[in-house]
Amino acid sequence: MAKPKILVVGGGPGGATAGRTLAAGGADVLILEKSFGRPKPCGGAIPPLVINEFGIPPEIIDCRMKYTTIYSPTGRETDVTVVGTKPTDKDFIGMVRREVYDNYLREQASKAGAEVIEAKLLSIKITPDGVKAVYEEKGVEKKIEAAAVIGADGAYSMVAKAVGAPRVPQCVAMQYRIRLPESQMQEWRETAELYLGDEVSPDFYGWVFPKHDHLSVGVGVSPDHSTKVRTYLNNLVERTGNKLKDGKIYATEAHALPMRHQKKLAWDRAMLIGDAAGMVVSTSGEGIYWAMKSGKIAAETLLKFQENPIAANLNEYEKIWKKQYGTMYRFLDRLQGIYFGDNRKFEVFTQMCRDEDVQRLTFDSYLHKEMAKLPVTSGLRIFGKMAFNFARWYVPALRPKPRPTLALEG
Ligand SMILES: Cc1cc2nc3c(=O)[nH]c(=O)nc-3n(C[C@H](O)[C@H](O)[C@H](O)COP(=O)(O)OP(=O)(O)OC[C@H]3O[C@@H](n4cnc5c(N)ncnc54)[C@H](O)[C@@H]3O)c2cc1C
């Protein structure tokens, strides 16, 4: 008997991982990716966990970033070394170029037996009886019928629309690719910078990330400020001072960044993963790992139920996801409310990042995706420090005096 066909829409990190997992498990998979050549706009920072868990070879990683400097709105600096509670040789943040990374992941899916084609989904109908889709490949319209579909088609997902999922709030992120002379690029190999302040982003942050042959320099802003995103990005370049003055901007890229999870992840014959399901962490904008992880769990669930992919069965994916990561997402959403949103909060955040326990906890959760337990005394100390710093920035009489390096006007 012929195997039921599974359709994966989108060949980014989520779709390629789902397709690879399905094919490796013996399913008949077709992955549609609308463009093999056009990279997804992305800072490309990944935790080492991705490398270990998904077997990413070293040559795919451009740089191993070990140090970062955070700049507060008033120019106060906090230097942070990337290290968790138990230091290991895997304490770094990997930097990838999405054109290299996504191609590698699609190759792996193809090697596992998935059919991966450059084709754009034009329409899709999902009913309890089956999935019918129309796509365009090399200018020719084609039809396909499938037993189930995984929507891995990112922030503007057509599959999410087809199942009736609500639109989640989205940030806009824009970045320049800037090439510096080689001698200056060398200085950035292990270093990144984060800039906070309402002239670079009222609600998120600005970044400078090193890549093989360029720097990714970008900002993310909420929908309320999206029309000014290029101004914020130019302010960021200005705030870096002389560091980028010999650089050449050779590409400008922008894309939506979902800020909230879809509550429902599975329907009859359909599941959403990665950005299509809004799985970006709101504090950091991190979404690559979560797209791959959700792709893997969704695919494993579908393998189990491919003969009967009804919502009641596919819901297992949603249950596993919420059990493993629901608390973490809720915690990070709250953290974003506490530390992001105005310049005084950003000052407190920069100050708190000087605390070693805060640094270690942050990196445990980022590098290893673990929420480490903190001794009660450390918890109390951090809480006390936080209260002190909030008082310092919110009570006018206690506010630190302005420093000579003032922030730009918003
Ligand atoms: C500027 C910016 C910086 C970021 N920086 C980071 C970072 O440093 N680290 C991090 O972890 N995350 C970062 N993110 C988030 C990260 O890019 C996403 O979370 C991640 O790419 C999600 O993967 P995905 O596979 O779900 O979706 P995507 O990577 O968006 O992949 C979706 C794929 O579907 C394809 N597609 C869409 N529609 C169709 C269609 N109709 N037919 C066929 N194919 C289709 C697209 O071409 C695309 O390849 C950043 C995002 C932005 C915008």
Short mmCIF file of C-alpha atoms and ligand atoms in Angstrom, two decimals:
data_model
loop_
_atom_site.label_atom_id
_atom_site.label_comp_id
_atom_site.label_asym_id
_atom_site.label_seq_id
_atom_site.Cartn_x
_atom_site.Cartn_y
_atom_site.Cartn_z
CA MET A 1 0.00 0.00 0.00
CA ALA A 2 1.31 3.48 -0.91
CA LYS A 3 2.43 5.56 2.05
CA PRO A 4 0.31 8.64 2.84
CA LYS A 5 1.93 11.81 1.46
CA ILE A 6 2.97 14.45 3.99
CA LEU A 7 3.35 18.04 2.83
CA VAL A 8 5.72 20.45 4.59
CA VAL A 9 5.32 24.09 3.54
CA GLY A 10 8.53 26.07 4.09
CA GLY A 11 12.12 24.84 4.02
CA GLY A 12 13.61 27.07 6.74
CA PRO A 13 15.09 25.56 9.95
CA GLY A 14 11.66 24.35 11.12
CA GLY A 15 10.45 22.83 7.85
CA ALA A 16 13.80 21.25 6.96
CA THR A 17 14.02 19.63 10.41
CA ALA A 18 10.43 18.39 10.29
CA GLY A 19 10.96 17.03 6.76
CA ARG A 20 14.21 15.32 7.73
CA THR A 21 12.62 13.70 10.81
CA LEU A 22 9.60 12.50 8.83
CA ALA A 23 11.71 11.10 5.98
CA ALA A 24 14.12 9.40 8.39
CA GLY A 25 11.07 7.79 10.02
CA GLY A 26 9.99 6.35 6.68
CA ALA A 27 7.31 8.88 5.62
CA ASP A 28 6.76 10.06 2.05
CA VAL A 29 7.50 13.80 2.36
CA LEU A 30 7.41 16.77 0.02
CA ILE A 31 8.94 20.05 1.22
CA LEU A 32 7.98 23.21 -0.68
CA GLU A 33 10.45 26.10 -0.31
CA LYS A 34 9.72 29.22 -2.30
CA SER A 35 13.34 30.37 -2.62
CA PHE A 36 16.60 28.44 -2.27
CA GLY A 37 18.66 31.53 -3.08
CA ARG A 38 17.17 34.30 -0.95
CA PRO A 39 18.32 34.12 2.68
CA LYS A 40 15.84 34.72 5.48
CA PRO A 41 16.72 38.04 7.17
CA CYS A 42 18.16 36.92 10.51
CA GLY A 43 20.87 37.69 13.08
CA GLY A 44 21.80 33.99 12.87
CA ALA A 45 22.78 33.53 16.54
CA ILE A 46 22.36 29.94 17.74
CA PRO A 47 23.10 28.26 21.07
CA PRO A 48 25.58 25.33 21.04
CA LEU A 49 22.69 23.06 21.99
CA VAL A 50 21.48 23.32 18.37
CA ILE A 51 24.87 22.17 17.16
CA ASN A 52 24.91 19.11 19.43
CA GLU A 53 21.26 18.19 19.22
CA PHE A 54 20.93 18.51 15.45
CA GLY A 55 24.47 17.49 14.45
CA ILE A 56 25.49 20.77 12.81
CA PRO A 57 29.09 20.40 11.52
CA PRO A 58 31.70 23.02 12.58
CA GLU A 59 32.17 24.42 9.06
CA ILE A 60 28.57 25.72 9.08
CA ILE A 61 29.35 27.95 12.07
CA ASP A 62 30.97 31.27 11.03
CA CYS A 63 32.11 32.44 14.48
CA ARG A 64 31.98 31.36 18.10
CA MET A 65 31.00 34.41 20.05
CA LYS A 66 32.34 34.40 23.64
CA TYR A 67 32.07 38.00 24.81
CA THR A 68 29.38 40.58 24.61
CA THR A 69 29.11 44.19 25.70
CA ILE A 70 25.74 45.68 26.60
CA TYR A 71 25.37 49.46 26.27
CA SER A 72 22.67 51.19 28.32
CA PRO A 73 20.75 54.23 27.02
CA THR A 74 23.17 56.56 28.82
CA GLY A 75 26.20 54.65 27.50
CA ARG A 76 26.91 52.61 30.66
CA GLU A 77 28.70 49.43 29.62
CA THR A 78 28.40 45.90 30.95
CA ASP A 79 30.88 43.31 29.69
CA VAL A 80 29.58 39.77 29.82
CA THR A 81 31.47 36.54 29.17
CA VAL A 82 29.35 33.78 27.68
CA VAL A 83 29.50 31.14 30.40
CA GLY A 84 26.87 29.08 32.25
CA THR A 85 26.71 27.89 35.88
CA LYS A 86 29.08 25.00 35.11
CA PRO A 87 31.65 26.32 32.62
CA THR A 88 32.21 24.00 29.61
CA ASP A 89 34.00 24.23 26.25
CA LYS A 90 30.54 24.71 24.72
CA ASP A 91 29.99 28.10 26.29
CA PHE A 92 29.70 30.21 23.17
CA ILE A 93 27.04 31.54 20.85
CA GLY A 94 27.33 30.22 17.31
CA MET A 95 26.92 32.66 14.42
CA VAL A 96 25.59 31.39 11.11
CA ARG A 97 24.64 32.84 7.75
CA ARG A 98 21.14 31.67 6.92
CA GLU A 99 22.01 31.14 3.25
CA VAL A 100 24.55 28.52 4.38
CA TYR A 101 22.62 27.14 7.34
CA ASP A 102 19.24 26.63 5.65
CA ASN A 103 20.82 25.06 2.56
CA TYR A 104 22.68 22.62 4.79
CA LEU A 105 19.48 21.67 6.66
CA ARG A 106 17.56 21.17 3.39
CA GLU A 107 20.39 18.97 2.09
CA GLN A 108 20.11 16.84 5.21
CA ALA A 109 16.34 16.51 4.71
CA SER A 110 16.94 15.47 1.12
CA LYS A 111 19.62 12.93 2.16
CA ALA A 112 17.15 11.43 4.65
CA GLY A 113 14.75 10.86 1.74
CA ALA A 114 12.50 13.93 1.64
CA GLU A 115 11.71 15.47 -1.74
CA VAL A 116 12.70 19.16 -1.47
CA ILE A 117 11.63 21.44 -4.29
CA GLU A 118 11.88 25.17 -4.98
CA ALA A 119 8.20 25.95 -5.27
CA LYS A 120 5.74 28.45 -3.87
CA LEU A 121 2.49 27.42 -2.23
CA LEU A 122 -0.34 29.34 -3.91
CA SER A 123 -3.37 27.99 -2.07
CA ILE A 124 -4.23 25.23 0.38
CA LYS A 125 -7.46 23.65 1.58
CA ILE A 126 -7.41 21.56 4.73
CA THR A 127 -10.50 19.50 5.61
CA PRO A 128 -11.06 16.45 7.84
CA ASP A 129 -10.89 14.39 4.59
CA GLY A 130 -7.52 15.56 3.36
CA VAL A 131 -5.21 18.35 2.22
CA LYS A 132 -5.35 19.84 -1.28
CA ALA A 133 -2.73 22.36 -2.34
CA VAL A 134 -1.75 24.30 -5.45
CA TYR A 135 1.85 25.40 -5.89
CA GLU A 136 4.03 26.96 -8.55
CA GLU A 137 7.27 25.29 -9.60
CA LYS A 138 9.44 26.90 -12.30
CA GLY A 139 6.47 28.93 -13.54
CA VAL A 140 4.15 25.91 -13.78
CA GLU A 141 1.11 25.50 -11.51
CA LYS A 142 0.77 22.04 -9.98
CA LYS A 143 -1.67 20.33 -7.63
CA ILE A 144 -1.00 17.92 -4.81
CA GLU A 145 -3.13 15.93 -2.39
CA ALA A 146 -1.67 14.96 0.97
CA ALA A 147 -2.74 13.18 4.11
CA ALA A 148 -1.43 15.96 6.36
CA VAL A 149 0.49 19.24 6.28
CA ILE A 150 3.06 20.87 8.53
CA GLY A 151 2.95 24.67 8.30
CA ALA A 152 6.58 25.81 8.52
CA ASP A 153 6.08 28.84 6.31
CA GLY A 154 7.17 31.46 8.79
CA ALA A 155 5.68 34.69 10.10
CA TYR A 156 3.39 35.27 7.10
CA SER A 157 2.13 31.67 7.16
CA MET A 158 -0.55 30.71 4.60
CA VAL A 159 -1.09 27.42 6.41
CA ALA A 160 -1.88 29.27 9.68
CA LYS A 161 -4.45 31.30 7.77
CA ALA A 162 -5.93 28.19 6.18
CA VAL A 163 -6.54 26.53 9.56
CA GLY A 164 -8.04 29.76 10.91
CA ALA A 165 -5.30 30.50 13.47
CA PRO A 166 -5.48 34.11 14.73
CA ARG A 167 -2.74 36.58 13.76
CA VAL A 168 -0.25 36.96 16.61
CA PRO A 169 1.39 40.35 17.37
CA GLN A 170 4.56 40.82 15.36
CA CYS A 171 7.66 42.97 15.66
CA VAL A 172 9.55 44.18 12.63
CA ALA A 173 13.28 43.54 12.53
CA MET A 174 15.65 45.23 10.09
CA GLN A 175 19.35 44.69 9.62
CA TYR A 176 22.27 45.89 7.54
CA ARG A 177 25.00 43.57 6.39
CA ILE A 178 28.14 45.63 6.81
CA ARG A 179 31.54 44.60 5.48
CA LEU A 180 34.60 45.95 7.29
CA PRO A 181 38.19 45.75 6.09
CA GLU A 182 39.55 42.26 6.96
CA SER A 183 41.91 43.55 9.69
CA GLN A 184 38.91 45.12 11.50
CA MET A 185 36.68 42.08 10.98
CA GLN A 186 39.21 40.02 12.96
CA GLU A 187 38.49 42.13 16.06
CA TRP A 188 34.85 41.03 16.01
CA ARG A 189 35.40 37.27 15.64
CA GLU A 190 34.46 36.42 19.25
CA THR A 191 32.58 39.57 20.21
CA ALA A 192 29.08 40.96 19.86
CA GLU A 193 27.46 44.16 21.10
CA LEU A 194 23.94 44.91 22.27
CA TYR A 195 22.57 48.47 22.42
CA LEU A 196 19.62 49.51 24.56
CA GLY A 197 17.69 52.76 24.46
CA ASP A 198 14.59 54.25 22.89
CA GLU A 199 16.52 55.80 20.01
CA VAL A 200 17.62 52.33 18.77
CA SER A 201 14.46 50.49 19.81
CA PRO A 202 11.79 51.60 22.29
CA ASP A 203 10.81 48.02 23.03
CA PHE A 204 13.60 45.64 22.05
CA TYR A 205 17.35 46.07 21.38
CA GLY A 206 19.94 46.72 18.71
CA TRP A 207 22.68 44.21 17.91
CA VAL A 208 26.03 43.90 16.18
CA PHE A 209 26.79 40.24 15.44
CA PRO A 210 29.92 38.94 13.70
CA LYS A 211 29.69 36.72 10.61
CA HIS A 212 32.23 35.10 8.30
CA ASP A 213 32.69 38.14 6.06
CA HIS A 214 30.41 40.83 7.49
CA LEU A 215 28.63 42.17 10.56
CA SER A 216 24.91 41.83 11.02
CA VAL A 217 23.75 45.14 12.50
CA GLY A 218 20.07 45.22 13.34
CA VAL A 219 17.13 46.35 15.45
CA GLY A 220 13.71 44.98 16.28
CA VAL A 221 10.70 47.20 17.02
CA SER A 222 7.06 46.64 17.93
CA PRO A 223 4.27 47.38 15.40
CA ASP A 224 3.70 50.82 17.01
CA HIS A 225 7.16 51.91 15.87
CA SER A 226 7.61 49.91 12.68
CA THR A 227 7.37 52.91 10.33
CA LYS A 228 10.51 54.34 11.95
CA VAL A 229 12.51 51.10 11.89
CA ARG A 230 15.11 52.43 9.42
CA THR A 231 15.65 55.56 11.55
CA TYR A 232 16.27 53.35 14.60
CA LEU A 233 18.72 51.25 12.59
CA ASN A 234 20.61 54.34 11.42
CA ASN A 235 20.68 55.60 15.03
CA LEU A 236 22.22 52.28 16.03
CA VAL A 237 24.98 52.61 13.42
CA GLU A 238 25.62 56.13 14.71
CA ARG A 239 25.76 54.92 18.31
CA THR A 240 28.51 52.44 17.49
CA GLY A 241 30.70 55.51 16.90
CA ASN A 242 33.90 54.89 14.95
CA LYS A 243 33.67 51.12 15.09
CA LEU A 244 31.78 50.80 11.80
CA LYS A 245 33.01 53.94 10.04
CA ASP A 246 35.15 52.03 7.51
CA GLY A 247 32.33 49.59 6.82
CA LYS A 248 30.26 49.29 3.65
CA ILE A 249 26.56 48.48 3.89
CA TYR A 250 25.97 45.98 1.09
CA ALA A 251 22.53 44.65 1.99
CA THR A 252 19.45 45.79 3.91
CA GLU A 253 16.98 43.15 5.05
CA ALA A 254 13.73 43.25 7.02
CA HIS A 255 11.17 40.72 8.17
CA ALA A 256 8.35 40.24 10.68
CA LEU A 257 9.16 38.59 13.99
CA PRO A 258 6.21 36.96 15.84
CA MET A 259 6.00 37.95 19.49
CA ARG A 260 3.44 35.53 20.88
CA HIS A 261 2.74 31.83 20.68
CA GLN A 262 -0.27 30.46 18.87
CA LYS A 263 -2.42 28.88 21.61
CA LYS A 264 -3.46 26.01 19.35
CA LEU A 265 -0.80 24.08 17.44
CA ALA A 266 -2.70 21.13 15.91
CA TRP A 267 -5.86 20.66 13.85
CA ASP A 268 -7.29 17.81 11.78
CA ARG A 269 -4.44 16.97 9.34
CA ALA A 270 -2.42 20.10 10.15
CA MET A 271 0.19 21.37 12.58
CA LEU A 272 2.04 24.67 12.88
CA ILE A 273 5.70 24.95 13.88
CA GLY A 274 8.37 27.65 14.36
CA ASP A 275 7.50 31.20 13.33
CA ALA A 276 4.24 30.01 11.74
CA ALA A 277 3.24 29.12 15.33
CA GLY A 278 4.76 32.30 16.80
CA MET A 279 7.50 30.43 18.68
CA VAL A 280 10.02 33.26 19.00
CA VAL A 281 11.26 34.13 22.50
CA SER A 282 10.08 37.68 23.17
CA THR A 283 13.07 38.78 25.28
CA SER A 284 15.76 37.81 22.77
CA GLY A 285 14.07 37.31 19.37
CA GLU A 286 15.54 33.80 19.33
CA GLY A 287 13.57 31.48 17.05
CA ILE A 288 15.92 29.14 15.15
CA TYR A 289 16.25 26.54 17.90
CA TRP A 290 12.52 26.68 18.66
CA ALA A 291 11.61 26.21 14.99
CA MET A 292 13.85 23.12 14.79
CA LYS A 293 12.71 21.70 18.12
CA SER A 294 9.01 22.18 17.34
CA GLY A 295 9.61 20.73 13.85
CA LYS A 296 11.13 17.62 15.38
CA ILE A 297 8.38 17.09 17.97
CA ALA A 298 5.60 17.75 15.43
CA ALA A 299 7.17 15.33 12.93
CA GLU A 300 7.60 12.61 15.55
CA THR A 301 3.94 12.99 16.51
CA LEU A 302 2.84 12.84 12.88
CA LEU A 303 4.93 9.71 12.28
CA LYS A 304 3.03 8.05 15.09
CA PHE A 305 -0.38 9.02 13.71
CA GLN A 306 0.14 9.32 9.97
CA GLU A 307 -2.59 6.76 9.23
CA ASN A 308 -5.09 8.78 11.30
CA PRO A 309 -3.92 12.40 11.60
CA ILE A 310 -6.99 13.80 13.35
CA ALA A 311 -6.74 16.74 15.77
CA ALA A 312 -7.26 14.54 18.83
CA ASN A 313 -4.11 12.57 17.89
CA LEU A 314 -1.94 15.43 16.63
CA ASN A 315 -2.71 17.34 19.84
CA GLU A 316 -0.05 15.19 21.46
CA TYR A 317 2.50 17.58 19.90
CA GLU A 318 0.81 20.59 21.54
CA LYS A 319 0.71 18.81 24.91
CA ILE A 320 4.42 17.86 24.78
CA TRP A 321 5.37 21.39 23.74
CA LYS A 322 3.38 23.12 26.46
CA LYS A 323 4.58 20.72 29.14
CA GLN A 324 8.24 21.17 28.21
CA TYR A 325 8.35 24.87 27.39
CA GLY A 326 5.11 26.57 28.48
CA THR A 327 6.54 27.79 31.81
CA MET A 328 9.74 29.05 30.20
CA TYR A 329 7.87 31.12 27.57
CA ARG A 330 5.58 32.59 30.23
CA PHE A 331 8.58 33.46 32.45
CA LEU A 332 10.45 35.16 29.59
CA ASP A 333 7.35 37.10 28.51
CA ARG A 334 7.08 38.46 32.07
CA LEU A 335 10.78 39.30 32.12
CA GLN A 336 10.33 41.32 28.94
CA GLY A 337 7.60 43.34 30.64
CA ILE A 338 9.89 44.04 33.61
CA TYR A 339 13.08 45.06 31.83
CA PHE A 340 12.11 46.29 28.35
CA GLY A 341 9.98 49.22 27.29
CA ASP A 342 11.57 52.44 28.55
CA ASN A 343 15.02 53.85 29.13
CA ARG A 344 14.93 53.50 32.93
CA LYS A 345 14.07 49.81 32.65
CA PHE A 346 16.92 49.38 30.14
CA GLU A 347 19.31 51.03 32.63
CA VAL A 348 18.20 48.60 35.35
CA PHE A 349 18.61 45.69 32.92
CA THR A 350 22.16 46.74 32.00
CA GLN A 351 23.01 47.09 35.68
CA MET A 352 21.50 43.69 36.56
CA CYS A 353 23.56 42.05 33.81
CA ARG A 354 26.67 42.90 35.86
CA ASP A 355 25.60 40.37 38.47
CA GLU A 356 27.39 37.04 37.99
CA ASP A 357 24.39 34.96 39.08
CA VAL A 358 22.17 36.79 36.61
CA GLN A 359 24.72 36.19 33.84
CA ARG A 360 25.04 32.48 34.63
CA LEU A 361 21.27 32.00 34.87
CA THR A 362 20.73 33.79 31.57
CA PHE A 363 23.32 31.70 29.82
CA ASP A 364 22.08 28.43 31.36
CA SER A 365 18.68 29.15 29.91
CA TYR A 366 20.07 30.31 26.55
CA LEU A 367 22.96 27.89 26.00
CA HIS A 368 21.48 24.75 27.48
CA LYS A 369 17.75 25.57 27.56
CA GLU A 370 17.64 24.80 31.25
CA MET A 371 16.10 26.86 34.01
CA ALA A 372 18.75 26.35 36.69
CA LYS A 373 17.70 26.32 40.34
CA LEU A 374 19.11 29.21 42.30
CA PRO A 375 20.07 29.00 46.00
CA VAL A 376 17.58 31.00 48.09
CA THR A 377 20.33 33.39 49.23
CA SER A 378 21.28 34.22 45.63
CA GLY A 379 17.61 34.69 44.74
CA LEU A 380 17.14 37.13 47.60
CA ARG A 381 20.34 38.98 46.73
CA ILE A 382 19.23 39.38 43.08
CA PHE A 383 15.80 40.55 44.19
CA GLY A 384 17.37 43.10 46.55
CA LYS A 385 19.67 44.36 43.80
CA MET A 386 16.77 44.68 41.40
CA ALA A 387 14.70 46.66 43.92
CA PHE A 388 17.71 48.91 44.62
CA ASN A 389 18.32 49.56 40.91
CA PHE A 390 14.66 50.27 40.19
CA ALA A 391 14.63 52.76 43.07
CA ARG A 392 17.84 54.35 41.72
CA TRP A 393 16.34 54.96 38.28
CA TYR A 394 12.74 55.67 39.26
CA VAL A 395 13.19 57.92 42.31
CA PRO A 396 14.45 61.26 40.92
CA ALA A 397 16.52 62.10 44.02
CA LEU A 398 18.46 58.83 43.69
CA ARG A 399 19.01 58.91 39.91
CA PRO A 400 22.66 58.65 38.83
CA LYS A 401 24.14 61.79 37.31
CA PRO A 402 24.22 61.86 33.47
CA ARG A 403 27.49 60.74 31.95
CA PRO A 404 29.43 62.71 29.33
CA THR A 405 28.45 60.22 26.56
CA LEU A 406 24.80 61.09 26.14
CA ALA A 407 22.36 59.03 24.08
CA LEU A 408 21.01 60.36 20.79
CA GLU A 409 17.63 62.02 20.72
CA GLY A 410 14.77 59.68 19.77
C1 LIG B 1 16.10 40.40 11.46
C2 LIG B 1 15.89 39.14 12.27
C3 LIG B 1 16.90 38.70 13.10
C4 LIG B 1 16.76 37.47 13.79
N1 LIG B 1 17.81 37.01 14.53
C5 LIG B 1 17.73 35.79 15.12
C6 LIG B 1 18.86 35.24 15.80
O1 LIG B 1 19.93 35.84 15.86
N2 LIG B 1 18.73 34.00 16.35
C7 LIG B 1 17.56 33.29 16.30
O2 LIG B 1 17.49 32.18 16.84
N3 LIG B 1 16.49 33.80 15.65
C8 LIG B 1 16.54 35.01 15.06
N4 LIG B 1 15.47 35.49 14.37
C9 LIG B 1 14.25 34.67 14.29
C10 LIG B 1 14.44 33.54 13.27
O3 LIG B 1 14.83 34.11 12.04
C11 LIG B 1 13.16 32.74 13.09
O4 LIG B 1 12.59 32.47 14.35
C12 LIG B 1 13.43 31.42 12.37
O5 LIG B 1 13.90 31.66 11.07
C13 LIG B 1 12.15 30.58 12.30
O6 LIG B 1 12.34 29.47 11.46
P1 LIG B 1 11.11 28.87 10.64
O7 LIG B 1 11.64 27.69 9.90
O8 LIG B 1 9.95 28.69 11.53
O9 LIG B 1 10.67 30.02 9.63
P2 LIG B 1 11.52 30.76 8.51
O10 LIG B 1 12.95 30.71 8.78
O11 LIG B 1 10.86 32.08 8.31
O12 LIG B 1 11.26 29.83 7.24
C14 LIG B 1 10.04 29.84 6.57
C15 LIG B 1 10.32 29.38 5.16
O13 LIG B 1 9.08 29.22 4.48
C16 LIG B 1 9.23 29.69 3.16
N5 LIG B 1 7.90 30.07 2.68
C17 LIG B 1 7.10 31.05 3.15
N6 LIG B 1 5.96 31.09 2.45
C18 LIG B 1 6.04 30.10 1.52
C19 LIG B 1 5.17 29.65 0.47
N7 LIG B 1 3.99 30.24 0.23
N8 LIG B 1 5.56 28.60 -0.30
C20 LIG B 1 6.77 28.00 -0.06
N9 LIG B 1 7.63 28.39 0.89
C21 LIG B 1 7.27 29.43 1.68
C22 LIG B 1 10.19 30.88 3.29
O14 LIG B 1 10.85 31.14 2.07
C23 LIG B 1 11.14 30.40 4.38
O15 LIG B 1 12.29 29.79 3.88
C24 LIG B 1 15.56 36.72 13.68
C25 LIG B 1 14.53 37.19 12.87
C26 LIG B 1 14.68 38.38 12.17
C27 LIG B 1 13.55 38.86 11.28
#
